[in-house]
PDB file of C-alpha atoms in Angstrom:
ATOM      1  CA  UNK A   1      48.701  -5.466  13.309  1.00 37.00           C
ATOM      2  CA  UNK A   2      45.234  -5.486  14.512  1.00 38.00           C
ATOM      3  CA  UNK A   3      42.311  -5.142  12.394  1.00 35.00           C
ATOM      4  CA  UNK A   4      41.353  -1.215  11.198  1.00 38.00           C
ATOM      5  CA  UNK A   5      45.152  -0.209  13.177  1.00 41.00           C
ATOM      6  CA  UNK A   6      46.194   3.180  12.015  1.00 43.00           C
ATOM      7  CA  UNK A   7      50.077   3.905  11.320  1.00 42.00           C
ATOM      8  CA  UNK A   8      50.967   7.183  12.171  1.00 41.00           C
ATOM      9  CA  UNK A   9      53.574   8.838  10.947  1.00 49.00           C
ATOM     10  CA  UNK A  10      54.221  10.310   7.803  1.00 62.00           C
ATOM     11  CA  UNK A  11      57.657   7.923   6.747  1.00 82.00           C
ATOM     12  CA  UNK A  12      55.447   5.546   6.171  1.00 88.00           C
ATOM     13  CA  UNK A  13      58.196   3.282   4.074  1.00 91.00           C
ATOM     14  CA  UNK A  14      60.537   3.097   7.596  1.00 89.00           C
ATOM     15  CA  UNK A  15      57.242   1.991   9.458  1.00 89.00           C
ATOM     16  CA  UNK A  16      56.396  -1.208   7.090  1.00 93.00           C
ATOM     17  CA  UNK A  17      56.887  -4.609   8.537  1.00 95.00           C
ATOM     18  CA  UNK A  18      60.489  -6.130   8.270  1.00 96.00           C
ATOM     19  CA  UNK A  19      59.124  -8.880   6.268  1.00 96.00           C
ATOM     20  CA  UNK A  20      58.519  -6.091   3.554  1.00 97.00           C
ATOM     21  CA  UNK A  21      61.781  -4.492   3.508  1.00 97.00           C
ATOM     22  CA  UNK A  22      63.560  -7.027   0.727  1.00 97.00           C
ATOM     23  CA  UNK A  23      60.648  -6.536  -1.033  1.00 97.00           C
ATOM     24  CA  UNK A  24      61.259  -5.132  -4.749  1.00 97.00           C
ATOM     25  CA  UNK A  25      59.280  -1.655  -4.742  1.00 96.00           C
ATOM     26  CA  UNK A  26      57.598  -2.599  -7.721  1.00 97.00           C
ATOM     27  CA  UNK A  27      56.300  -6.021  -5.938  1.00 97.00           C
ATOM     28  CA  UNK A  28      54.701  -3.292  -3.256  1.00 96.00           C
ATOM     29  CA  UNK A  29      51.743  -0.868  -3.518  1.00 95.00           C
ATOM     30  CA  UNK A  30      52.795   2.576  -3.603  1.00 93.00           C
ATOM     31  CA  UNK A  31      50.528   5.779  -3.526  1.00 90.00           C
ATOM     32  CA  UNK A  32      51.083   8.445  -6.590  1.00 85.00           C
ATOM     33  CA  UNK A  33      49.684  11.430  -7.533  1.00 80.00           C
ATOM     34  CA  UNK A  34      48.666  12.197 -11.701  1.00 65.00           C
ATOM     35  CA  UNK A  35      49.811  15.789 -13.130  1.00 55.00           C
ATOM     36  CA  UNK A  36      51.011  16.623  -9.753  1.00 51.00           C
ATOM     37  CA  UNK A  37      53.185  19.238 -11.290  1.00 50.00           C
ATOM     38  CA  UNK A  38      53.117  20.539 -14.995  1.00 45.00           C
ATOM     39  CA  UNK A  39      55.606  23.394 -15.606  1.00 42.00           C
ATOM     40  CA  UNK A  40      55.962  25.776 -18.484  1.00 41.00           C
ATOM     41  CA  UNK A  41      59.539  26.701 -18.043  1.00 36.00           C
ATOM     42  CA  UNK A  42      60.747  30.505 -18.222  1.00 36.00           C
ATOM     43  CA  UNK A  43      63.251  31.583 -20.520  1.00 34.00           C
ATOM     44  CA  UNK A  44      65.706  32.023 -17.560  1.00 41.00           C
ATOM     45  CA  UNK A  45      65.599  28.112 -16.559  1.00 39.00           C
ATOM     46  CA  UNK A  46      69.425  26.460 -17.336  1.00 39.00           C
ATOM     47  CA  UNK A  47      67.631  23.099 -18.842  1.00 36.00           C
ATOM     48  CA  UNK A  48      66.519  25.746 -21.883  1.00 34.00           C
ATOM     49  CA  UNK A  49      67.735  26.840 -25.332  1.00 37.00           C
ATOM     50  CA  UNK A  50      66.242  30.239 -27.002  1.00 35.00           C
ATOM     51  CA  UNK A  51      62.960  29.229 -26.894  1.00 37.00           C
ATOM     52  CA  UNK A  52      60.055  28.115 -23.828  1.00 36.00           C
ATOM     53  CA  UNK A  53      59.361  24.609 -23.975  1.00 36.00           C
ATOM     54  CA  UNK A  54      56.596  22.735 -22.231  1.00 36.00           C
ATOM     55  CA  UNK A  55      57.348  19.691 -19.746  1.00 37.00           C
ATOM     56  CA  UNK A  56      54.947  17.318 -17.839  1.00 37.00           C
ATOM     57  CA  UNK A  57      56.502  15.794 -14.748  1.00 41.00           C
ATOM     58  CA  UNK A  58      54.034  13.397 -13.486  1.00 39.00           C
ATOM     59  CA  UNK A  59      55.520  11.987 -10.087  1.00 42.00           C
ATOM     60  CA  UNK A  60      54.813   9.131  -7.571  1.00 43.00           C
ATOM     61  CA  UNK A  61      55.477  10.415  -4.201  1.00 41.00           C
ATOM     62  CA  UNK A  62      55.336   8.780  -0.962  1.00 38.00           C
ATOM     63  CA  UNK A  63      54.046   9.963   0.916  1.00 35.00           C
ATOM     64  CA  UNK A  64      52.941  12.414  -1.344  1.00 35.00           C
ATOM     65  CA  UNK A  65      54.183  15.226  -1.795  1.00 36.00           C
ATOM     66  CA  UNK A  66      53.775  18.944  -0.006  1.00 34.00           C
ATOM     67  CA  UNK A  67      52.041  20.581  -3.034  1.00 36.00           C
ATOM     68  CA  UNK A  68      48.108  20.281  -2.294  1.00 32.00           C
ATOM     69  CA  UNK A  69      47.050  21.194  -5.596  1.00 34.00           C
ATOM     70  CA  UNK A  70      47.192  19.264  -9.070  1.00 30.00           C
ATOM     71  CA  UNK A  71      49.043  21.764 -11.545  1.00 31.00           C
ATOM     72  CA  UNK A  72      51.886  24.369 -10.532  1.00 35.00           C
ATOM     73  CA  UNK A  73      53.930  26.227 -12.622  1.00 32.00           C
ATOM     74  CA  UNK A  74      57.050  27.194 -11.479  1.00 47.00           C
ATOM     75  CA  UNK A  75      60.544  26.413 -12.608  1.00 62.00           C
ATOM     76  CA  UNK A  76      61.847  22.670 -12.782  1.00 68.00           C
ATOM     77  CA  UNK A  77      64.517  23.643 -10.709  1.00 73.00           C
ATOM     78  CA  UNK A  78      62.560  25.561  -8.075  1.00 78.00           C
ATOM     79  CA  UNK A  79      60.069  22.352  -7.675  1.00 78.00           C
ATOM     80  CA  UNK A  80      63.028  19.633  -7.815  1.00 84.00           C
ATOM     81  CA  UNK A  81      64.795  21.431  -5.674  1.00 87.00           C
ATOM     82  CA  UNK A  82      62.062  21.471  -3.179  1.00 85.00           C
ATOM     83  CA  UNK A  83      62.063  17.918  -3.332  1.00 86.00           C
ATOM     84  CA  UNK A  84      65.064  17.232  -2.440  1.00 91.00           C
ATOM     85  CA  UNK A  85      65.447  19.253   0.390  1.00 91.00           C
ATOM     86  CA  UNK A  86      62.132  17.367   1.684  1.00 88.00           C
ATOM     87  CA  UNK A  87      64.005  14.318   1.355  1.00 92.00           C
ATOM     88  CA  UNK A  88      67.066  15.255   3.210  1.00 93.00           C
ATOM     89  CA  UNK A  89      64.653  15.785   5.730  1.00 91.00           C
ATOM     90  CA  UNK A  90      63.236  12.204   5.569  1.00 91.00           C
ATOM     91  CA  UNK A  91      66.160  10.270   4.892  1.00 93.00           C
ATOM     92  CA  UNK A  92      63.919   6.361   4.322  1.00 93.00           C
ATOM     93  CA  UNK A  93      61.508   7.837   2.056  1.00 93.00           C
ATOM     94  CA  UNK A  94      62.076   7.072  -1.263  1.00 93.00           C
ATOM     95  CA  UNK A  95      60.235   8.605  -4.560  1.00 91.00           C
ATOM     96  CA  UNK A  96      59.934   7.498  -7.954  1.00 91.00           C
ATOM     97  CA  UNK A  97      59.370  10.692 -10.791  1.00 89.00           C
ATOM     98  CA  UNK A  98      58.133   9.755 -13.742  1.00 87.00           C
ATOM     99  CA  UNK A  99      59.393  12.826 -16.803  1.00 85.00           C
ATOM    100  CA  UNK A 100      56.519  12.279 -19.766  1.00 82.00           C
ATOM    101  CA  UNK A 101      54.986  14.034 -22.444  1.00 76.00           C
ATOM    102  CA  UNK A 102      58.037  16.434 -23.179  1.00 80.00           C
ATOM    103  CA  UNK A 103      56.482  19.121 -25.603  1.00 75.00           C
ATOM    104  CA  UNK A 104      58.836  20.903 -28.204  1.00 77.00           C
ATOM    105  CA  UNK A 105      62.240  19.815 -26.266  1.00 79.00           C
ATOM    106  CA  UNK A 106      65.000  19.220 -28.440  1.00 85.00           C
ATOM    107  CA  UNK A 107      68.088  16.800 -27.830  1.00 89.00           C
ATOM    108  CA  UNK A 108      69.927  19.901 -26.009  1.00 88.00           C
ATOM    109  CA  UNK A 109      67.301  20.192 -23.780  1.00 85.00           C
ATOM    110  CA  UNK A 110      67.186  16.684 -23.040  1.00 88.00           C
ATOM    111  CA  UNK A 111      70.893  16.846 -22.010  1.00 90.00           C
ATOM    112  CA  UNK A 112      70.396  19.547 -20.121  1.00 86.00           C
ATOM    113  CA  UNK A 113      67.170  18.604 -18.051  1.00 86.00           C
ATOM    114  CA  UNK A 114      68.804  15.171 -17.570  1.00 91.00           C
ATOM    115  CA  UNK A 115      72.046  16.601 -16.213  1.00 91.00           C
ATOM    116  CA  UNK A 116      70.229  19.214 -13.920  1.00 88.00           C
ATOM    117  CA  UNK A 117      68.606  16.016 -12.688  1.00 92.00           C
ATOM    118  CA  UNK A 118      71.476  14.236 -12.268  1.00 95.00           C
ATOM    119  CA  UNK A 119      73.266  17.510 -10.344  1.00 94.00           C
ATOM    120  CA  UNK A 120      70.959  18.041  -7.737  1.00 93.00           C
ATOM    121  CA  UNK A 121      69.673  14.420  -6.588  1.00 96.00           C
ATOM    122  CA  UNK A 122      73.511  13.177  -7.408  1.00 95.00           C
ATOM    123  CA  UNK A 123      74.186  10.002  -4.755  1.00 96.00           C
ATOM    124  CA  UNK A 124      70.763   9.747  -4.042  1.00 97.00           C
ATOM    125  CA  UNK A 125      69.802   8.233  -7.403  1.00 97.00           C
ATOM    126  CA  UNK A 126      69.013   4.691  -7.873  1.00 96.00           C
ATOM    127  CA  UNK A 127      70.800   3.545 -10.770  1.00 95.00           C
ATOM    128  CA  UNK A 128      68.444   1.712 -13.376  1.00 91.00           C
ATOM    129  CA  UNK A 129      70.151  -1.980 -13.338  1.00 86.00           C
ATOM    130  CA  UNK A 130      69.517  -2.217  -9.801  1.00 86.00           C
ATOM    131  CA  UNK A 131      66.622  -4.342  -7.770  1.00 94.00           C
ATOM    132  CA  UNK A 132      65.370  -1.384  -5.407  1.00 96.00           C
ATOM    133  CA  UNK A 133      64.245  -2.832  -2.018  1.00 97.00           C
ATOM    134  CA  UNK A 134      64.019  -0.710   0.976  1.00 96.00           C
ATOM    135  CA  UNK A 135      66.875  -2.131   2.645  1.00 96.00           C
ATOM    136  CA  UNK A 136      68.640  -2.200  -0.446  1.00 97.00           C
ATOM    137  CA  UNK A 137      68.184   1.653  -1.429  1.00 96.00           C
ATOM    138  CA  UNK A 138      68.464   2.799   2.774  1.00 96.00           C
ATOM    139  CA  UNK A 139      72.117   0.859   2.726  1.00 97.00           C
ATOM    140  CA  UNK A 140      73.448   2.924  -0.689  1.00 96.00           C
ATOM    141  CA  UNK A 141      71.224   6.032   0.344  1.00 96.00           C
ATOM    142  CA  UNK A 142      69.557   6.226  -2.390  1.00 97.00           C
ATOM    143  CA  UNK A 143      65.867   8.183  -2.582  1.00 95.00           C
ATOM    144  CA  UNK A 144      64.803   8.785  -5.854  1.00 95.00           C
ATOM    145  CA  UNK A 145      63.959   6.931  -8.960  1.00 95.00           C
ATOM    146  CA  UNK A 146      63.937   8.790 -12.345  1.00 94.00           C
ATOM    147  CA  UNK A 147      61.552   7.481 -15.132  1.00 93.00           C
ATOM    148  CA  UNK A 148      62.355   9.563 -18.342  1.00 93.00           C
ATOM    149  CA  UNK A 149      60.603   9.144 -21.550  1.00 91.00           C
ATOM    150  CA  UNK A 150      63.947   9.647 -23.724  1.00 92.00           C
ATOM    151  CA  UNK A 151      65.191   6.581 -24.997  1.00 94.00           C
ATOM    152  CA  UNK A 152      68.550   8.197 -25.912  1.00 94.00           C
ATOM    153  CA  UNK A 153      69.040   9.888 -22.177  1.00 94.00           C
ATOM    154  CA  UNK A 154      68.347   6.529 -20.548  1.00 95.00           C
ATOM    155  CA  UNK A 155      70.821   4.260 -22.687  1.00 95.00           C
ATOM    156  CA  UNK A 156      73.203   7.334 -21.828  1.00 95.00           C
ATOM    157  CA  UNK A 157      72.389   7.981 -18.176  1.00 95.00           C
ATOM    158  CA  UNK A 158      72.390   5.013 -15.830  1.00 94.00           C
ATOM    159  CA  UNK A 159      70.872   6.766 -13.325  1.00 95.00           C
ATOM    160  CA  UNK A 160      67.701   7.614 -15.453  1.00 96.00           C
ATOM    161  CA  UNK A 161      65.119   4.763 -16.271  1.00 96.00           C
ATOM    162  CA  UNK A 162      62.938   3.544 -19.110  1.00 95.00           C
ATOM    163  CA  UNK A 163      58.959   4.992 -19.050  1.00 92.00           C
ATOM    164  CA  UNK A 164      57.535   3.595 -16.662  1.00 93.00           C
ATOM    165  CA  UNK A 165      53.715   1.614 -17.912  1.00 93.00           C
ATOM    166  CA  UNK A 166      50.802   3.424 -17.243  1.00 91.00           C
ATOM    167  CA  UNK A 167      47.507   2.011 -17.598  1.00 92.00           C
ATOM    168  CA  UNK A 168      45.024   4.410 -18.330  1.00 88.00           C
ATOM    169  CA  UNK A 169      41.684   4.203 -19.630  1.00 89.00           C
ATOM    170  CA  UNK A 170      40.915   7.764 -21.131  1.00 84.00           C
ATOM    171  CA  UNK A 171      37.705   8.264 -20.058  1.00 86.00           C
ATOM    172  CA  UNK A 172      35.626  10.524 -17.586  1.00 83.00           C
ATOM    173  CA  UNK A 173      33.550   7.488 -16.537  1.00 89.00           C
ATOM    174  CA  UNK A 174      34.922   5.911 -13.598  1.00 89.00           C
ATOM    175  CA  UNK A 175      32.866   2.386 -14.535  1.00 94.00           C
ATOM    176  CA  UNK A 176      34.927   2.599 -17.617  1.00 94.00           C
ATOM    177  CA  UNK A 177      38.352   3.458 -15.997  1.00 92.00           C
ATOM    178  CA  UNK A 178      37.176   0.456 -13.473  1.00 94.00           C
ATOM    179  CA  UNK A 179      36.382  -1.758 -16.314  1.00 97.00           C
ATOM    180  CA  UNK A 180      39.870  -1.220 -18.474  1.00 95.00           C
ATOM    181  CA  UNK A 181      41.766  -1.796 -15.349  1.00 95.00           C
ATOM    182  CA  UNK A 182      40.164  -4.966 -14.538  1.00 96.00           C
ATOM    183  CA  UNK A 183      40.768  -5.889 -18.399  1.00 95.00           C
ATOM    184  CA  UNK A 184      43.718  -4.765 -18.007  1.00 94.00           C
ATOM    185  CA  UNK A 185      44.941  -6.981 -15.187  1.00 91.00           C
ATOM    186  CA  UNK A 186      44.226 -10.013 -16.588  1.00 90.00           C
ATOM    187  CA  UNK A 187      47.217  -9.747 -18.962  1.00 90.00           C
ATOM    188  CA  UNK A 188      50.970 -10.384 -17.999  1.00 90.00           C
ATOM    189  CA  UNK A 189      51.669  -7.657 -15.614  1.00 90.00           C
ATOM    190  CA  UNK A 190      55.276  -5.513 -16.867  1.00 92.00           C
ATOM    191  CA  UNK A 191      58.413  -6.672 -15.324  1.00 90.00           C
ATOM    192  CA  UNK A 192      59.426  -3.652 -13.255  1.00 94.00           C
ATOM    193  CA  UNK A 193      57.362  -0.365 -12.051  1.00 95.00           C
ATOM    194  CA  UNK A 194      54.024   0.097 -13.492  1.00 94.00           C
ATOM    195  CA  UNK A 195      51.267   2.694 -12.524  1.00 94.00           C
ATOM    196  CA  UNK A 196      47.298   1.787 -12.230  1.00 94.00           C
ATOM    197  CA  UNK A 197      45.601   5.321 -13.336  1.00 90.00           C
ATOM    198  CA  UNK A 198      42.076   6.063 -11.868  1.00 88.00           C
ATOM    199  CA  UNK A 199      42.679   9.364 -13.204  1.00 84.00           C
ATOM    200  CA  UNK A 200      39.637  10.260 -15.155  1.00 79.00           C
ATOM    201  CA  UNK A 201      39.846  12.329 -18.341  1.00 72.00           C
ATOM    202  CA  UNK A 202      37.610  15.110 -19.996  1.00 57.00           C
ATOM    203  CA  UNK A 203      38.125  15.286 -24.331  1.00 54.00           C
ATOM    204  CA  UNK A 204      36.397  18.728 -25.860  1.00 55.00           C
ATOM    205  CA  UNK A 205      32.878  16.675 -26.364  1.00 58.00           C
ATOM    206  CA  UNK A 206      32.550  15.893 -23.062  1.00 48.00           C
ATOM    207  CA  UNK A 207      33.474  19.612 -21.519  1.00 46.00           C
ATOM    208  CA  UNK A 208      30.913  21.315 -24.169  1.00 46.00           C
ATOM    209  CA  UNK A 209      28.232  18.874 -22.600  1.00 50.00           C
ATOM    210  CA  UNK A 210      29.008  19.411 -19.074  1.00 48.00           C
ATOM    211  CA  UNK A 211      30.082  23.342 -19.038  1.00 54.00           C
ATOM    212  CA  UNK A 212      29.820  22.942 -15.206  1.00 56.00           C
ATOM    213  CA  UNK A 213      31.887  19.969 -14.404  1.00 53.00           C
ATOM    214  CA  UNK A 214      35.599  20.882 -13.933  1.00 58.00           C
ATOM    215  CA  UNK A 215      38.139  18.272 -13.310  1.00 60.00           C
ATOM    216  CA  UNK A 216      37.720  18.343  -9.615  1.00 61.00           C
ATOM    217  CA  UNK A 217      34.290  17.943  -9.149  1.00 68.00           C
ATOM    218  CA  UNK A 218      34.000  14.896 -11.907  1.00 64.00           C
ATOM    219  CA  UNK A 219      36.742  13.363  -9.883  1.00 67.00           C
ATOM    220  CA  UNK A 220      34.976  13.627  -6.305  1.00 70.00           C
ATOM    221  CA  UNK A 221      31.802  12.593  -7.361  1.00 72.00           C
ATOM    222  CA  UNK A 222      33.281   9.448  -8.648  1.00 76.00           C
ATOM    223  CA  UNK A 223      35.661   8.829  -5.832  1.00 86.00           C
ATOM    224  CA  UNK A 224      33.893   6.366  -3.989  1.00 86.00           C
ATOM    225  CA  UNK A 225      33.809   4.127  -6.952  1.00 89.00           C
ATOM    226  CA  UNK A 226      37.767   4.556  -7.731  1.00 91.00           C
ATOM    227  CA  UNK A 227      38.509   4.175  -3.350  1.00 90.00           C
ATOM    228  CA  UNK A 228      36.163   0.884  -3.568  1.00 94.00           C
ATOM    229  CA  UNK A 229      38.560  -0.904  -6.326  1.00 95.00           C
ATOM    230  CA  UNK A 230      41.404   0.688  -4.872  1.00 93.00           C
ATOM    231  CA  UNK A 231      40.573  -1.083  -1.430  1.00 94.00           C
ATOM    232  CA  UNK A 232      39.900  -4.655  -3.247  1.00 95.00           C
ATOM    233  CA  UNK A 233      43.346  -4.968  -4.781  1.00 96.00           C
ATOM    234  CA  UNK A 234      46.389  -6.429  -3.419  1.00 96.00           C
ATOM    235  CA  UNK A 235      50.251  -5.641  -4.253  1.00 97.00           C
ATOM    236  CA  UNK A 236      52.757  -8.994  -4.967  1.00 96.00           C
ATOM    237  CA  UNK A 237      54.763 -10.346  -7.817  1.00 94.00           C
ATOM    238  CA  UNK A 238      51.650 -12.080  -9.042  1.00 94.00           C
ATOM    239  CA  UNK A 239      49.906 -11.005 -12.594  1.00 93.00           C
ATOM    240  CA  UNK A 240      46.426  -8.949 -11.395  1.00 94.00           C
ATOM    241  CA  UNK A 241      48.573  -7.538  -8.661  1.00 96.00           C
ATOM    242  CA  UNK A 242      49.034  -3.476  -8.475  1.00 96.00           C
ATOM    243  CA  UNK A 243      52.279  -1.399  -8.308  1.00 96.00           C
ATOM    244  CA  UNK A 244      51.863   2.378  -8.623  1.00 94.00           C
ATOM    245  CA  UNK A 245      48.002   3.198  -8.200  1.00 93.00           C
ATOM    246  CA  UNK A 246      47.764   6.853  -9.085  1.00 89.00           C
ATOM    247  CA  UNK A 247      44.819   9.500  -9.040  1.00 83.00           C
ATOM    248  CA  UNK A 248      43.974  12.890  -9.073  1.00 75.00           C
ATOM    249  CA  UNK A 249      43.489  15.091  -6.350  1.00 65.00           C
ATOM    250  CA  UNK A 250      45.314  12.734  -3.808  1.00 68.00           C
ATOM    251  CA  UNK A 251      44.821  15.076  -0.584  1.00 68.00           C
ATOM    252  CA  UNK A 252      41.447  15.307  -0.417  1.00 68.00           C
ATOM    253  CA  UNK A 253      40.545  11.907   0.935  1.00 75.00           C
ATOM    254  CA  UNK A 254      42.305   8.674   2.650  1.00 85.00           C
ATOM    255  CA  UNK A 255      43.249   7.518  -0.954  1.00 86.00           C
ATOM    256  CA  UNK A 256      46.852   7.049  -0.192  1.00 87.00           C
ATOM    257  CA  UNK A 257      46.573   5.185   3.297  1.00 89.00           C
ATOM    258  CA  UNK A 258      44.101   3.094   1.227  1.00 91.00           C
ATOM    259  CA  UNK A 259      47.119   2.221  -1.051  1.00 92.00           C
ATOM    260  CA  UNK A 260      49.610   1.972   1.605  1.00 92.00           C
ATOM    261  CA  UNK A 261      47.537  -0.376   3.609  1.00 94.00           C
ATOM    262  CA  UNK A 262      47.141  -2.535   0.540  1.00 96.00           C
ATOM    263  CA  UNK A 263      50.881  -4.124   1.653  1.00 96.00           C
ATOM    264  CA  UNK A 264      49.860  -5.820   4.467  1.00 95.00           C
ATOM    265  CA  UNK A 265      48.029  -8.072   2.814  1.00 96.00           C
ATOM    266  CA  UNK A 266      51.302  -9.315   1.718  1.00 96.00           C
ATOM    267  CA  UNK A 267      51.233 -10.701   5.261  1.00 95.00           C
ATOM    268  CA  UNK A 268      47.717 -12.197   5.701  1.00 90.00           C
ATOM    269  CA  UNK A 269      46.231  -9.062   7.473  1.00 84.00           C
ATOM    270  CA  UNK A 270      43.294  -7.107   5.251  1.00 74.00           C
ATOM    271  CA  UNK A 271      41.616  -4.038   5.514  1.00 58.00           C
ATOM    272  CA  UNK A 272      44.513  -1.851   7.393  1.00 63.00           C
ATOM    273  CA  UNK A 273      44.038   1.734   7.014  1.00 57.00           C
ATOM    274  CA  UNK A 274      46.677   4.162   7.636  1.00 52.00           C
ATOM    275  CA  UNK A 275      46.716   7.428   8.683  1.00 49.00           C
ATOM    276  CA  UNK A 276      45.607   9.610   5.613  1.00 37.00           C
ATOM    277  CA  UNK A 277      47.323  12.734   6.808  1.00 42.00           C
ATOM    278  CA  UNK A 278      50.460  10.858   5.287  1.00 40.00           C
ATOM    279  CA  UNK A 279      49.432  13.016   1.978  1.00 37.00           C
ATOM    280  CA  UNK A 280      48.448  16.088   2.997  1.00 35.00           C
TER     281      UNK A 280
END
């Protein structure tokens, strides 16, 4: 592939080089989106008891998914569901969704969320003791990986896996999120899937300074910083290498061709950009 080449098409996993399709997925660098959806689920949703409970799906889509903003409420079902019709439709794309930060869900829910999961996705689940490759997960059909911060669901569910890491600085100062993820690397990178966040974060001090500055516009003002260290990192087994880079507001520039690119430089090549209509 020639220097600057675009790839365009958005199944971007079916496109990679053959030499990358034995790869382990978390060996490659994938694109994901932060707080992509965040639902507060209606008393009418199956995965509920008597009472509305709160659930934060953060997912890592690739290419990313077809919702262009950061937070939607809607059902669980209604949103999963979506998904996996998208999929049937692009039958070598596989997506990892990461279930976190489960607010005031009680072991019933848990079963039932889980199970819902299980339902609807059904063959194309990656079990959890499996090495996912491309060729390994296009030869078993299987599309989706399920991250879910439940201990008890996972050792009962072998088609749900642990947390997945996420490194995350906790800061609305991009040097700073730069800074802990450069710290960050130089210790032994996790075994498995693990997400790089350049998501930048605003605590109660910093909105009653800057009354003005809502989520969006801290994060596009410090985009160029986040893109540049995106651009200078590579993907591999190695420790310093990236897995999952996520960030906010993924479809307003060419952040995830930046991180699909990355994977050529598995093969020698640098600086490949791909088409960054892949997440819009």
């Amino acid at each position: 592939m020639e220097h600057g080449q675009e790839l365009q098409t958005p199944d971007w996993m079916s496109c990679l080089p053959a030499e990358l399709l034995d790869v382990p997925l978390w060996n490659l660098a994938i694109p994901g989106s932060h707080d992509s959806m965040s639902f507060c689920l209606d008393l009418s949703s199956p995965v509920l008891g008597s009472e509305p409970v709160a659930l934060k799906v953060l997912e890592f889509l690739f290419p990313c998914f077809t919702r262009p903003c950061i937070y939607r409420w809607a059902t669980t079902q209604e949103a999963l569901s979506e998904l996996a019709v998208w999929l049937d439709a692009h039958p070598k794309e596989i997506v990892i969704i990461s279930c976190s930060h489960f607010e005031g869900m009680t072991d019933t829910d848990h079963m039932r969320l889980a199970e819902d999961i299980i339902t609807l996705f059904g063959k194309k689940l990656c079990p959890h003791e499996d090495i996912p490759t491309l060729h390994s997960c296009w030869s078993r059909q299987h599309q989706v990986i399920v991250s879910y911060e439940n201990d008890q669901m996972v050792q009962q569910h072998p088609e749900l896996w642990d947390a997945i890491p996420y490194w995350y600085a906790d800061s609305p100062d991009p040097k700073k999120v730069v800074a802990y993820l450069e710290e960050q690397k130089h210790r032994q990178r996790p075994a498995g899937f693990y997400v790089s966040g350049l998501n930048l974060t605003e605590d109660i001090t910093y909105v009653l300074l800057h009354p003005y500055l809502n989520m969006r516009k801290l994060t596009m003002r410090s985009l160029s910083l986040l893109l540049k260290w995106t651009s200078e990192q590579s993907p591999g087994k190695e420790d310093g290498a990236v897995n999952i880079v996520c960030c906010d507001f993924v479809d307003v520039s060419h952040f995830c061709s930046l991180v699909i690119g990355l994977n050529y430089k598995l093969l020698g090549f640098d600086n490949v950009i791909t088409d960054y209509s892949l997440c819009r």
